[in-house]
Amino acid sequence: MNARPRRLASRVLLNVTALVVIAASLFPVYWMVNTSLLPASAVQTPTPHWWPDEFTLSNYGDALNDGLATALLNSLAVTGITLVAGLCFGFLGAVAVSRYRFRSRKALIIAILVLQMIPAEAMIVSVFRVLDGWHLLNTIIGLSFVNIALVLPFAMWSLRGFVNGVPADLEEAAMIDGCSRSGAFWRITFPLLAPGLIATGVFAFIQAWNEFVFALVIMTRPESLTLPIWLRAFVQATSATDWAVVMAASTIMAIPVIAFFLIVQHRMTSGMVAGAVKG
């Protein structure tokens, strides 16, 4: 076999492999949406329904009427606070350890790295006692504090790498042209950090949206449940699980994550290209 047929066969094999991987990745999502659109009687039959031939939206209504709407609002509030505060504090901390020299700077950087290695489950008791003493159990603010603490070390470490990647000479050149130190940073360095901020924001969003362990311990009242805890409580509350409603709730839970990623994905790509050209 000469080179051209061999390249063609290799390309076909790679394309087929890619299609198989994509199909295997998307099939669980398709099956979740398909099941959420079927009536409960169709889901409970032994014959699988590969297509929602008995289309219904009642499962989404049942999920929303059973407390899902409240849990959705709680998750959105916790995730929004964590995203904004985590990015702000992480960005300021990254700039501090990257651009300034101060005593115990290296110890602080090592501490940030070590904090990421501590299992979150090892801090459940201490976190619970602290929040109980502050009267923040079953509150959005209390769970947001915990999520910010979980996100902040990675946010600082990740953004520190992006800040280090922007040469300080660019700021010094802008200062020679008449910019102040803060003006040079916000006009020159900050736009180049857009890819890092968006990538770190995606991590913070997913971390806060899917956080389960601390929410299970801290948010125990029905009106304060977040989506992962509500889903677990709903499955346990029904002796015969209504999988159609569970799949509808899971679909609603996945929509904000997919929408957020689709929104920032384009900006993250364009920002990375802009940063590469300017760098």
PDB file of C-alpha atoms in Angstrom:
ATOM      1  CA  MET A   1       0.000   0.000   0.000  1.00  0.00           C
ATOM      2  CA  ASN A   2       1.473   3.329  -1.073  1.00  0.00           C
ATOM      3  CA  ALA A   3       1.421   6.523   0.983  1.00  0.00           C
ATOM      4  CA  ARG A   4      -1.835   8.070  -0.306  1.00  0.00           C
ATOM      5  CA  PRO A   5      -4.172   5.085   0.374  1.00  0.00           C
ATOM      6  CA  ARG A   6      -2.463   4.647   3.749  1.00  0.00           C
ATOM      7  CA  ARG A   7      -3.155   8.285   4.684  1.00  0.00           C
ATOM      8  CA  LEU A   8      -6.765   7.924   3.505  1.00  0.00           C
ATOM      9  CA  ALA A   9      -7.276   4.760   5.568  1.00  0.00           C
ATOM     10  CA  SER A  10      -5.718   6.443   8.601  1.00  0.00           C
ATOM     11  CA  ARG A  11      -7.990   9.482   8.186  1.00  0.00           C
ATOM     12  CA  VAL A  12     -11.090   7.280   7.868  1.00  0.00           C
ATOM     13  CA  LEU A  13     -10.086   5.319  10.979  1.00  0.00           C
ATOM     14  CA  LEU A  14      -9.586   8.550  12.957  1.00  0.00           C
ATOM     15  CA  ASN A  15     -12.935   9.939  11.807  1.00  0.00           C
ATOM     16  CA  VAL A  16     -14.759   6.717  12.715  1.00  0.00           C
ATOM     17  CA  THR A  17     -13.054   6.692  16.136  1.00  0.00           C
ATOM     18  CA  ALA A  18     -14.045  10.316  16.699  1.00  0.00           C
ATOM     19  CA  LEU A  19     -17.667   9.579  15.778  1.00  0.00           C
ATOM     20  CA  VAL A  20     -17.753   6.608  18.172  1.00  0.00           C
ATOM     21  CA  VAL A  21     -16.333   8.728  21.018  1.00  0.00           C
ATOM     22  CA  ILE A  22     -18.803  11.561  20.334  1.00  0.00           C
ATOM     23  CA  ALA A  23     -21.749   9.130  20.168  1.00  0.00           C
ATOM     24  CA  ALA A  24     -20.691   7.433  23.429  1.00  0.00           C
ATOM     25  CA  SER A  25     -20.356  10.838  25.137  1.00  0.00           C
ATOM     26  CA  LEU A  26     -23.669  12.233  23.927  1.00  0.00           C
ATOM     27  CA  PHE A  27     -25.829   9.112  24.312  1.00  0.00           C
ATOM     28  CA  PRO A  28     -26.319   9.476  28.135  1.00  0.00           C
ATOM     29  CA  VAL A  29     -27.420  13.085  27.594  1.00  0.00           C
ATOM     30  CA  TYR A  30     -29.808  12.034  24.815  1.00  0.00           C
ATOM     31  CA  TRP A  31     -31.216   9.218  26.962  1.00  0.00           C
ATOM     32  CA  MET A  32     -31.755  11.640  29.868  1.00  0.00           C
ATOM     33  CA  VAL A  33     -33.703  14.100  27.684  1.00  0.00           C
ATOM     34  CA  ASN A  34     -35.583  11.268  25.922  1.00  0.00           C
ATOM     35  CA  THR A  35     -36.682   9.742  29.240  1.00  0.00           C
ATOM     36  CA  SER A  36     -37.748  13.139  30.604  1.00  0.00           C
ATOM     37  CA  LEU A  37     -40.200  13.496  27.693  1.00  0.00           C
ATOM     38  CA  LEU A  38     -41.852  10.092  28.163  1.00  0.00           C
ATOM     39  CA  PRO A  39     -44.871   9.428  30.413  1.00  0.00           C
ATOM     40  CA  ALA A  40     -44.176   7.372  33.540  1.00  0.00           C
ATOM     41  CA  SER A  41     -46.092   4.379  32.139  1.00  0.00           C
ATOM     42  CA  ALA A  42     -43.763   4.240  29.120  1.00  0.00           C
ATOM     43  CA  VAL A  43     -40.624   4.504  31.275  1.00  0.00           C
ATOM     44  CA  GLN A  44     -41.658   1.592  33.499  1.00  0.00           C
ATOM     45  CA  THR A  45     -42.160  -0.860  30.646  1.00  0.00           C
ATOM     46  CA  PRO A  46     -39.337  -3.366  29.938  1.00  0.00           C
ATOM     47  CA  THR A  47     -39.261  -2.320  26.273  1.00  0.00           C
ATOM     48  CA  PRO A  48     -36.892   0.633  25.781  1.00  0.00           C
ATOM     49  CA  HIS A  49     -38.287   3.681  23.963  1.00  0.00           C
ATOM     50  CA  TRP A  50     -35.517   4.999  21.751  1.00  0.00           C
ATOM     51  CA  TRP A  51     -37.652   7.956  20.688  1.00  0.00           C
ATOM     52  CA  PRO A  52     -40.292   9.903  22.704  1.00  0.00           C
ATOM     53  CA  ASP A  53     -43.231   8.639  20.644  1.00  0.00           C
ATOM     54  CA  GLU A  54     -45.574   9.532  23.554  1.00  0.00           C
ATOM     55  CA  PHE A  55     -44.348  13.103  24.006  1.00  0.00           C
ATOM     56  CA  THR A  56     -45.203  14.932  27.285  1.00  0.00           C
ATOM     57  CA  LEU A  57     -43.873  17.880  29.312  1.00  0.00           C
ATOM     58  CA  SER A  58     -45.753  16.969  32.476  1.00  0.00           C
ATOM     59  CA  ASN A  59     -42.566  15.585  34.091  1.00  0.00           C
ATOM     60  CA  TYR A  60     -40.998  19.052  34.028  1.00  0.00           C
ATOM     61  CA  GLY A  61     -44.123  20.538  35.609  1.00  0.00           C
ATOM     62  CA  ASP A  62     -44.157  17.854  38.314  1.00  0.00           C
ATOM     63  CA  ALA A  63     -40.487  18.497  39.111  1.00  0.00           C
ATOM     64  CA  LEU A  64     -40.953  22.271  39.331  1.00  0.00           C
ATOM     65  CA  ASN A  65     -44.039  21.891  41.538  1.00  0.00           C
ATOM     66  CA  ASP A  66     -42.184  19.542  43.888  1.00  0.00           C
ATOM     67  CA  GLY A  67     -39.571  22.051  45.056  1.00  0.00           C
ATOM     68  CA  LEU A  68     -37.212  22.089  42.082  1.00  0.00           C
ATOM     69  CA  ALA A  69     -37.861  25.784  41.372  1.00  0.00           C
ATOM     70  CA  THR A  70     -36.732  26.778  44.887  1.00  0.00           C
ATOM     71  CA  ALA A  71     -33.651  24.564  44.666  1.00  0.00           C
ATOM     72  CA  LEU A  72     -32.839  26.052  41.250  1.00  0.00           C
ATOM     73  CA  LEU A  73     -32.957  29.597  42.640  1.00  0.00           C
ATOM     74  CA  ASN A  74     -30.781  28.566  45.608  1.00  0.00           C
ATOM     75  CA  SER A  75     -28.173  26.997  43.313  1.00  0.00           C
ATOM     76  CA  LEU A  76     -28.163  30.035  41.026  1.00  0.00           C
ATOM     77  CA  ALA A  77     -27.662  32.376  44.012  1.00  0.00           C
ATOM     78  CA  VAL A  78     -24.839  30.308  45.541  1.00  0.00           C
ATOM     79  CA  THR A  79     -23.121  29.842  42.173  1.00  0.00           C
ATOM     80  CA  GLY A  80     -23.407  33.531  41.269  1.00  0.00           C
ATOM     81  CA  ILE A  81     -21.919  34.709  44.583  1.00  0.00           C
ATOM     82  CA  THR A  82     -19.133  32.105  44.389  1.00  0.00           C
ATOM     83  CA  LEU A  83     -18.306  32.998  40.792  1.00  0.00           C
ATOM     84  CA  VAL A  84     -18.080  36.754  41.361  1.00  0.00           C
ATOM     85  CA  ALA A  85     -16.332  36.660  44.747  1.00  0.00           C
ATOM     86  CA  GLY A  86     -13.994  33.798  43.789  1.00  0.00           C
ATOM     87  CA  LEU A  87     -12.834  35.576  40.642  1.00  0.00           C
ATOM     88  CA  CYS A  88     -12.405  38.955  42.390  1.00  0.00           C
ATOM     89  CA  PHE A  89     -10.436  37.632  45.367  1.00  0.00           C
ATOM     90  CA  GLY A  90      -8.509  35.136  43.261  1.00  0.00           C
ATOM     91  CA  PHE A  91      -7.545  37.805  40.737  1.00  0.00           C
ATOM     92  CA  LEU A  92      -6.393  40.288  43.400  1.00  0.00           C
ATOM     93  CA  GLY A  93      -4.419  37.557  45.179  1.00  0.00           C
ATOM     94  CA  ALA A  94      -2.809  36.400  41.923  1.00  0.00           C
ATOM     95  CA  VAL A  95      -1.751  39.945  41.066  1.00  0.00           C
ATOM     96  CA  ALA A  96      -0.333  40.439  44.568  1.00  0.00           C
ATOM     97  CA  VAL A  97       1.859  37.315  44.541  1.00  0.00           C
ATOM     98  CA  SER A  98       2.873  37.811  40.899  1.00  0.00           C
ATOM     99  CA  ARG A  99       3.627  41.523  40.654  1.00  0.00           C
ATOM    100  CA  TYR A 100       4.766  42.443  44.191  1.00  0.00           C
ATOM    101  CA  ARG A 101       7.616  41.225  46.405  1.00  0.00           C
ATOM    102  CA  PHE A 102       6.836  41.010  50.128  1.00  0.00           C
ATOM    103  CA  ARG A 103       7.883  38.985  53.160  1.00  0.00           C
ATOM    104  CA  SER A 104       6.626  35.355  53.259  1.00  0.00           C
ATOM    105  CA  ARG A 105       5.558  35.566  49.624  1.00  0.00           C
ATOM    106  CA  LYS A 106       6.995  32.124  48.797  1.00  0.00           C
ATOM    107  CA  ALA A 107       5.418  30.631  51.912  1.00  0.00           C
ATOM    108  CA  LEU A 108       2.059  32.013  50.807  1.00  0.00           C
ATOM    109  CA  ILE A 109       2.433  30.468  47.337  1.00  0.00           C
ATOM    110  CA  ILE A 110       3.305  27.088  48.858  1.00  0.00           C
ATOM    111  CA  ALA A 111       0.370  27.365  51.263  1.00  0.00           C
ATOM    112  CA  ILE A 112      -1.984  27.982  48.316  1.00  0.00           C
ATOM    113  CA  LEU A 113      -0.672  24.832  46.639  1.00  0.00           C
ATOM    114  CA  VAL A 114      -0.933  22.755  49.829  1.00  0.00           C
ATOM    115  CA  LEU A 115      -4.504  23.925  50.507  1.00  0.00           C
ATOM    116  CA  GLN A 116      -5.603  22.359  47.249  1.00  0.00           C
ATOM    117  CA  MET A 117      -4.329  18.969  48.408  1.00  0.00           C
ATOM    118  CA  ILE A 118      -6.396  18.842  51.618  1.00  0.00           C
ATOM    119  CA  PRO A 119      -9.549  16.703  51.144  1.00  0.00           C
ATOM    120  CA  ALA A 120     -12.640  18.818  51.630  1.00  0.00           C
ATOM    121  CA  GLU A 121     -14.273  16.039  53.671  1.00  0.00           C
ATOM    122  CA  ALA A 122     -11.583  16.511  56.364  1.00  0.00           C
ATOM    123  CA  MET A 123     -12.930  19.999  57.107  1.00  0.00           C
ATOM    124  CA  ILE A 124     -16.641  19.206  57.348  1.00  0.00           C
ATOM    125  CA  VAL A 125     -16.826  19.202  61.164  1.00  0.00           C
ATOM    126  CA  SER A 126     -14.812  22.408  61.614  1.00  0.00           C
ATOM    127  CA  VAL A 127     -16.733  24.195  58.856  1.00  0.00           C
ATOM    128  CA  PHE A 128     -20.044  23.112  60.369  1.00  0.00           C
ATOM    129  CA  ARG A 129     -19.069  24.381  63.832  1.00  0.00           C
ATOM    130  CA  VAL A 130     -17.855  27.721  62.442  1.00  0.00           C
ATOM    131  CA  LEU A 131     -21.014  28.315  60.413  1.00  0.00           C
ATOM    132  CA  ASP A 132     -23.154  27.237  63.371  1.00  0.00           C
ATOM    133  CA  GLY A 133     -21.373  29.781  65.579  1.00  0.00           C
ATOM    134  CA  TRP A 134     -21.968  32.480  62.947  1.00  0.00           C
ATOM    135  CA  HIS A 135     -25.642  31.448  62.577  1.00  0.00           C
ATOM    136  CA  LEU A 136     -25.074  30.803  58.851  1.00  0.00           C
ATOM    137  CA  LEU A 137     -26.366  27.227  58.607  1.00  0.00           C
ATOM    138  CA  ASN A 138     -29.109  26.782  55.984  1.00  0.00           C
ATOM    139  CA  THR A 139     -28.244  30.133  54.414  1.00  0.00           C
ATOM    140  CA  ILE A 140     -27.091  31.075  50.934  1.00  0.00           C
ATOM    141  CA  ILE A 141     -24.305  33.214  52.410  1.00  0.00           C
ATOM    142  CA  GLY A 142     -22.979  30.351  54.562  1.00  0.00           C
ATOM    143  CA  LEU A 143     -22.742  27.879  51.665  1.00  0.00           C
ATOM    144  CA  SER A 144     -21.297  30.622  49.449  1.00  0.00           C
ATOM    145  CA  PHE A 145     -18.497  31.210  51.981  1.00  0.00           C
ATOM    146  CA  VAL A 146     -17.613  27.517  51.852  1.00  0.00           C
ATOM    147  CA  ASN A 147     -17.642  27.396  48.046  1.00  0.00           C
ATOM    148  CA  ILE A 148     -15.510  30.536  47.804  1.00  0.00           C
ATOM    149  CA  ALA A 149     -12.974  28.948  50.161  1.00  0.00           C
ATOM    150  CA  LEU A 150     -12.944  25.811  47.990  1.00  0.00           C
ATOM    151  CA  VAL A 151     -12.531  27.745  44.737  1.00  0.00           C
ATOM    152  CA  LEU A 152     -10.116  30.453  45.878  1.00  0.00           C
ATOM    153  CA  PRO A 153      -6.823  28.430  46.062  1.00  0.00           C
ATOM    154  CA  PHE A 154      -7.224  27.075  42.529  1.00  0.00           C
ATOM    155  CA  ALA A 155      -8.357  30.475  41.226  1.00  0.00           C
ATOM    156  CA  MET A 156      -5.269  32.190  42.676  1.00  0.00           C
ATOM    157  CA  TRP A 157      -2.918  29.489  41.435  1.00  0.00           C
ATOM    158  CA  SER A 158      -4.445  29.429  37.964  1.00  0.00           C
ATOM    159  CA  LEU A 159      -4.617  33.217  37.527  1.00  0.00           C
ATOM    160  CA  ARG A 160      -1.066  33.610  38.885  1.00  0.00           C
ATOM    161  CA  GLY A 161       0.193  31.657  35.876  1.00  0.00           C
ATOM    162  CA  PHE A 162      -1.718  33.927  33.484  1.00  0.00           C
ATOM    163  CA  VAL A 163      -0.426  37.082  35.215  1.00  0.00           C
ATOM    164  CA  ASN A 164       3.145  35.757  35.080  1.00  0.00           C
ATOM    165  CA  GLY A 165       2.658  35.148  31.360  1.00  0.00           C
ATOM    166  CA  VAL A 166       2.155  38.866  30.685  1.00  0.00           C
ATOM    167  CA  PRO A 167       5.564  40.609  30.671  1.00  0.00           C
ATOM    168  CA  ALA A 168       5.878  43.449  33.162  1.00  0.00           C
ATOM    169  CA  ASP A 169       7.807  45.307  30.443  1.00  0.00           C
ATOM    170  CA  LEU A 170       4.491  46.076  28.740  1.00  0.00           C
ATOM    171  CA  GLU A 171       3.315  47.977  31.821  1.00  0.00           C
ATOM    172  CA  GLU A 172       6.653  49.779  32.127  1.00  0.00           C
ATOM    173  CA  ALA A 173       6.445  50.843  28.455  1.00  0.00           C
ATOM    174  CA  ALA A 174       2.945  52.209  29.042  1.00  0.00           C
ATOM    175  CA  MET A 175       4.178  54.087  32.145  1.00  0.00           C
ATOM    176  CA  ILE A 176       6.967  55.639  30.049  1.00  0.00           C
ATOM    177  CA  ASP A 177       4.239  56.802  27.628  1.00  0.00           C
ATOM    178  CA  GLY A 178       2.453  58.583  30.464  1.00  0.00           C
ATOM    179  CA  CYS A 179       0.162  55.969  32.053  1.00  0.00           C
ATOM    180  CA  SER A 180       0.009  55.620  35.820  1.00  0.00           C
ATOM    181  CA  ARG A 181       0.884  52.237  37.360  1.00  0.00           C
ATOM    182  CA  SER A 182      -2.766  51.298  37.848  1.00  0.00           C
ATOM    183  CA  GLY A 183      -3.686  52.694  34.423  1.00  0.00           C
ATOM    184  CA  ALA A 184      -0.986  50.647  32.725  1.00  0.00           C
ATOM    185  CA  PHE A 185      -2.210  47.510  34.474  1.00  0.00           C
ATOM    186  CA  TRP A 186      -5.901  47.955  33.636  1.00  0.00           C
ATOM    187  CA  ARG A 187      -5.281  49.114  30.039  1.00  0.00           C
ATOM    188  CA  ILE A 188      -2.463  46.721  29.062  1.00  0.00           C
ATOM    189  CA  THR A 189      -2.343  43.692  31.356  1.00  0.00           C
ATOM    190  CA  PHE A 190      -5.974  43.189  32.299  1.00  0.00           C
ATOM    191  CA  PRO A 191      -7.299  42.680  28.711  1.00  0.00           C
ATOM    192  CA  LEU A 192      -4.630  40.027  28.142  1.00  0.00           C
ATOM    193  CA  LEU A 193      -5.895  38.118  31.199  1.00  0.00           C
ATOM    194  CA  ALA A 194      -9.385  37.588  29.746  1.00  0.00           C
ATOM    195  CA  PRO A 195      -8.729  33.917  28.758  1.00  0.00           C
ATOM    196  CA  GLY A 196      -7.507  33.134  32.283  1.00  0.00           C
ATOM    197  CA  LEU A 197     -10.457  34.850  33.950  1.00  0.00           C
ATOM    198  CA  ILE A 198     -12.970  33.041  31.739  1.00  0.00           C
ATOM    199  CA  ALA A 199     -11.294  29.631  32.151  1.00  0.00           C
ATOM    200  CA  THR A 200     -11.125  30.076  35.926  1.00  0.00           C
ATOM    201  CA  GLY A 201     -14.728  31.294  35.941  1.00  0.00           C
ATOM    202  CA  VAL A 202     -15.842  28.114  34.176  1.00  0.00           C
ATOM    203  CA  PHE A 203     -14.121  26.034  36.869  1.00  0.00           C
ATOM    204  CA  ALA A 204     -15.681  28.107  39.681  1.00  0.00           C
ATOM    205  CA  PHE A 205     -19.132  27.828  38.101  1.00  0.00           C
ATOM    206  CA  ILE A 206     -18.983  24.054  37.716  1.00  0.00           C
ATOM    207  CA  GLN A 207     -17.475  23.601  41.212  1.00  0.00           C
ATOM    208  CA  ALA A 208     -20.205  25.651  42.909  1.00  0.00           C
ATOM    209  CA  TRP A 209     -23.040  24.276  40.764  1.00  0.00           C
ATOM    210  CA  ASN A 210     -22.205  20.614  41.449  1.00  0.00           C
ATOM    211  CA  GLU A 211     -20.935  20.920  45.053  1.00  0.00           C
ATOM    212  CA  PHE A 212     -22.643  18.176  47.074  1.00  0.00           C
ATOM    213  CA  VAL A 213     -20.850  17.225  50.305  1.00  0.00           C
ATOM    214  CA  PHE A 214     -20.917  20.549  52.151  1.00  0.00           C
ATOM    215  CA  ALA A 215     -24.381  21.408  50.833  1.00  0.00           C
ATOM    216  CA  LEU A 216     -25.625  18.069  52.217  1.00  0.00           C
ATOM    217  CA  VAL A 217     -24.331  18.945  55.706  1.00  0.00           C
ATOM    218  CA  ILE A 218     -25.074  22.688  55.759  1.00  0.00           C
ATOM    219  CA  MET A 219     -28.369  22.979  53.847  1.00  0.00           C
ATOM    220  CA  THR A 220     -30.796  20.652  55.643  1.00  0.00           C
ATOM    221  CA  ARG A 221     -34.081  22.573  55.519  1.00  0.00           C
ATOM    222  CA  PRO A 222     -36.403  21.859  52.538  1.00  0.00           C
ATOM    223  CA  GLU A 223     -36.512  25.530  51.526  1.00  0.00           C
ATOM    224  CA  SER A 224     -32.682  25.831  51.508  1.00  0.00           C
ATOM    225  CA  LEU A 225     -31.794  22.769  49.410  1.00  0.00           C
ATOM    226  CA  THR A 226     -29.615  23.184  46.343  1.00  0.00           C
ATOM    227  CA  LEU A 227     -30.207  21.188  43.166  1.00  0.00           C
ATOM    228  CA  PRO A 228     -27.893  18.188  43.871  1.00  0.00           C
ATOM    229  CA  ILE A 229     -29.342  17.788  47.387  1.00  0.00           C
ATOM    230  CA  TRP A 230     -32.920  18.236  46.163  1.00  0.00           C
ATOM    231  CA  LEU A 231     -32.376  15.529  43.533  1.00  0.00           C
ATOM    232  CA  ARG A 232     -31.018  13.119  46.137  1.00  0.00           C
ATOM    233  CA  ALA A 233     -33.876  13.885  48.549  1.00  0.00           C
ATOM    234  CA  PHE A 234     -36.446  13.411  45.770  1.00  0.00           C
ATOM    235  CA  VAL A 235     -35.064   9.993  44.833  1.00  0.00           C
ATOM    236  CA  GLN A 236     -35.038   8.857  48.472  1.00  0.00           C
ATOM    237  CA  ALA A 237     -38.527  10.232  49.189  1.00  0.00           C
ATOM    238  CA  THR A 238     -40.201   8.132  46.498  1.00  0.00           C
ATOM    239  CA  SER A 239     -40.457   4.438  47.320  1.00  0.00           C
ATOM    240  CA  ALA A 240     -40.837   3.646  43.584  1.00  0.00           C
ATOM    241  CA  THR A 241     -38.586   6.187  41.846  1.00  0.00           C
ATOM    242  CA  ASP A 242     -40.293   8.222  39.140  1.00  0.00           C
ATOM    243  CA  TRP A 243     -37.412   8.173  36.692  1.00  0.00           C
ATOM    244  CA  ALA A 244     -39.206  10.384  34.197  1.00  0.00           C
ATOM    245  CA  VAL A 245     -39.398  13.231  36.751  1.00  0.00           C
ATOM    246  CA  VAL A 246     -35.817  12.541  37.895  1.00  0.00           C
ATOM    247  CA  MET A 247     -34.593  12.817  34.294  1.00  0.00           C
ATOM    248  CA  ALA A 248     -36.607  16.026  33.818  1.00  0.00           C
ATOM    249  CA  ALA A 249     -34.994  17.520  36.928  1.00  0.00           C
ATOM    250  CA  SER A 250     -31.557  16.390  35.747  1.00  0.00           C
ATOM    251  CA  THR A 251     -32.165  18.045  32.370  1.00  0.00           C
ATOM    252  CA  ILE A 252     -33.145  21.328  34.042  1.00  0.00           C
ATOM    253  CA  MET A 253     -30.032  21.043  36.234  1.00  0.00           C
ATOM    254  CA  ALA A 254     -27.778  20.617  33.184  1.00  0.00           C
ATOM    255  CA  ILE A 255     -29.232  23.506  31.146  1.00  0.00           C
ATOM    256  CA  PRO A 256     -27.534  26.414  33.046  1.00  0.00           C
ATOM    257  CA  VAL A 257     -24.114  24.709  32.852  1.00  0.00           C
ATOM    258  CA  ILE A 258     -24.444  24.090  29.111  1.00  0.00           C
ATOM    259  CA  ALA A 259     -25.744  27.626  28.499  1.00  0.00           C
ATOM    260  CA  PHE A 260     -22.925  29.196  30.528  1.00  0.00           C
ATOM    261  CA  PHE A 261     -20.274  27.178  28.720  1.00  0.00           C
ATOM    262  CA  LEU A 262     -21.723  28.010  25.288  1.00  0.00           C
ATOM    263  CA  ILE A 263     -21.734  31.727  26.163  1.00  0.00           C
ATOM    264  CA  VAL A 264     -18.145  31.896  27.424  1.00  0.00           C
ATOM    265  CA  GLN A 265     -16.711  29.310  25.005  1.00  0.00           C
ATOM    266  CA  HIS A 266     -16.663  31.732  22.100  1.00  0.00           C
ATOM    267  CA  ARG A 267     -15.227  34.563  24.193  1.00  0.00           C
ATOM    268  CA  MET A 268     -12.632  32.235  25.700  1.00  0.00           C
ATOM    269  CA  THR A 269     -11.489  31.150  22.230  1.00  0.00           C
ATOM    270  CA  SER A 270     -11.376  34.704  20.858  1.00  0.00           C
ATOM    271  CA  GLY A 271      -9.575  35.910  23.985  1.00  0.00           C
ATOM    272  CA  MET A 272      -6.938  33.186  23.700  1.00  0.00           C
ATOM    273  CA  VAL A 273      -6.310  34.119  20.056  1.00  0.00           C
ATOM    274  CA  ALA A 274      -6.083  37.823  20.933  1.00  0.00           C
ATOM    275  CA  GLY A 275      -3.687  37.066  23.787  1.00  0.00           C
ATOM    276  CA  ALA A 276      -1.492  34.942  21.514  1.00  0.00           C
ATOM    277  CA  VAL A 277      -1.245  37.733  18.927  1.00  0.00           C
ATOM    278  CA  LYS A 278      -0.501  40.424  21.491  1.00  0.00           C
ATOM    279  CA  GLY A 279       1.952  38.223  23.403  1.00  0.00           C
TER     280      GLY A 279
END
